[in-house]
Coordinates of C-alpha atoms in Angstrom, one line a residue:
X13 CA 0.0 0.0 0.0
X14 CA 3.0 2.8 1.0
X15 CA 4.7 1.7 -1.7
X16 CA 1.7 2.4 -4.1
X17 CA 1.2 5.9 -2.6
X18 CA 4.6 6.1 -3.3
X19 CA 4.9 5.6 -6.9
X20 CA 1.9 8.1 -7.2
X21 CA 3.5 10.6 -5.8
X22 CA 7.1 10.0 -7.5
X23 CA 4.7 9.9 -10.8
X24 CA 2.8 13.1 -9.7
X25 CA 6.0 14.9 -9.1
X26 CA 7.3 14.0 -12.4
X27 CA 4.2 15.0 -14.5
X28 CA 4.5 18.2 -12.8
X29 CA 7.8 19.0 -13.1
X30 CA 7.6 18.1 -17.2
X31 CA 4.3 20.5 -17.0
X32 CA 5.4 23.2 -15.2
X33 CA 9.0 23.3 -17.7
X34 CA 7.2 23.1 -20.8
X35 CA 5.6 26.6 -19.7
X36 CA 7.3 29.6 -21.3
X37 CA 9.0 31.7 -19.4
X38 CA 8.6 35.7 -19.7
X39 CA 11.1 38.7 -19.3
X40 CA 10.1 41.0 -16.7
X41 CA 8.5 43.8 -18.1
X42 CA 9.3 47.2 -17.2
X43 CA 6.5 50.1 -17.7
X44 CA 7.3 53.3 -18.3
X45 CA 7.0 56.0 -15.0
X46 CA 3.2 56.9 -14.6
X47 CA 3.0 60.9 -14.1
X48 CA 2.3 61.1 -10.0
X49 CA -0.1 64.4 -9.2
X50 CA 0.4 64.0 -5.6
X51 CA 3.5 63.4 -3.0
X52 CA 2.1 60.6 -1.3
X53 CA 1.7 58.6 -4.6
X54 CA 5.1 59.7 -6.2
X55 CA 7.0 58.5 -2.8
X56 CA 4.9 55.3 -2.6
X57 CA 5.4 54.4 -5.7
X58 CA 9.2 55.0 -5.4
X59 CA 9.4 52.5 -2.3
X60 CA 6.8 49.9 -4.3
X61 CA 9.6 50.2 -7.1
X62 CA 12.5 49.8 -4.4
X63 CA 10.8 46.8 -2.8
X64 CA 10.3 45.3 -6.3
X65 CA 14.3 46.0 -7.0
X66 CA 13.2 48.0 -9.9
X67 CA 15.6 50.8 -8.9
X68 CA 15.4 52.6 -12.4
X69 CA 11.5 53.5 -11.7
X70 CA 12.0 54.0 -8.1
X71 CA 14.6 56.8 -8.7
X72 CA 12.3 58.2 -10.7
X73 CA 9.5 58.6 -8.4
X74 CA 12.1 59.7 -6.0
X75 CA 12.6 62.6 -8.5
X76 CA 8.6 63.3 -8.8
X77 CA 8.5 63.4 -4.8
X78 CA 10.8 65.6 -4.3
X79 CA 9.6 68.3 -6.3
X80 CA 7.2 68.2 -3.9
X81 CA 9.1 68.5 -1.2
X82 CA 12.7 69.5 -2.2
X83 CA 13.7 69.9 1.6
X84 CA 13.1 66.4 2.7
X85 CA 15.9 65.2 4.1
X86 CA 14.8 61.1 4.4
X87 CA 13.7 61.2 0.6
X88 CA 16.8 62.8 -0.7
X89 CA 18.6 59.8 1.3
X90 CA 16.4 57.6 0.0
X91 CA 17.3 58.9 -3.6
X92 CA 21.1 59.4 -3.1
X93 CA 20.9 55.5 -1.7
X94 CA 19.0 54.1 -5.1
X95 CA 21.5 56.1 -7.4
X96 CA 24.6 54.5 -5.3
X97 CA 22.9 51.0 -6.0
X98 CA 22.5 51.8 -9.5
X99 CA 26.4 52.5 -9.6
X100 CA 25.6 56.3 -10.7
X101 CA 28.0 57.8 -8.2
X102 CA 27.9 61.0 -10.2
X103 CA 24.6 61.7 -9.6
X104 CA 24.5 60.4 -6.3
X105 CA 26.9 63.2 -5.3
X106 CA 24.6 66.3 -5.9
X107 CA 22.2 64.5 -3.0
X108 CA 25.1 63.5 -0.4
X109 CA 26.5 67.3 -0.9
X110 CA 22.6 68.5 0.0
X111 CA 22.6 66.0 3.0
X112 CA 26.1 67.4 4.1
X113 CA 24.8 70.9 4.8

């Protein structure tokens, strides 16, 4: 009896496994940066983006926050941070001098 549950099972796992790799697999898409109208939504949607690891479209809702508020210190961090994991130093710079004063 185990050893008929057994087989079932060692079958089961094979059918699924041939299923589940004859599925195609898809490229992540990225979408472009939706125009934010509101602080709240532009600095959400940066830390949705950073959580994802889509660092691209969470420096740019970075950007769209902080022209709402170009004195916040946490968000320019936050900014300076994303570029640095990026590896664009450069523009990481103009944030860490603004941090430094």
């Amino acid at each position: 009896m185990r050893q008929g549950r057994a087989r079932w099972l060692a079958g089961l796992a094979i059918v699924t496994g041939m299923a589940i790799s004859a599925l195609p697999a898809y490229a992540k898409e990225t979408a472009e940066p939706v125009k934010i109208t509101s602080f709240s939504g532009a600095y959400l949607a940066a830390r949705i983006a950073e959580g994802d690891n889509d660092l691209d479209s969470a420096i740019a809702y970075y950007k769209q926050a902080l022209a709402f508020a170009p004195g916040d210190t946490a968000l320019q961090q936050s900014l300076m941070l994303s570029l640095i994991a990026q590896g664009r130093f450069e523009e990481s710079l103009v944030y860490a001098d603004k941090l430094k004063e």
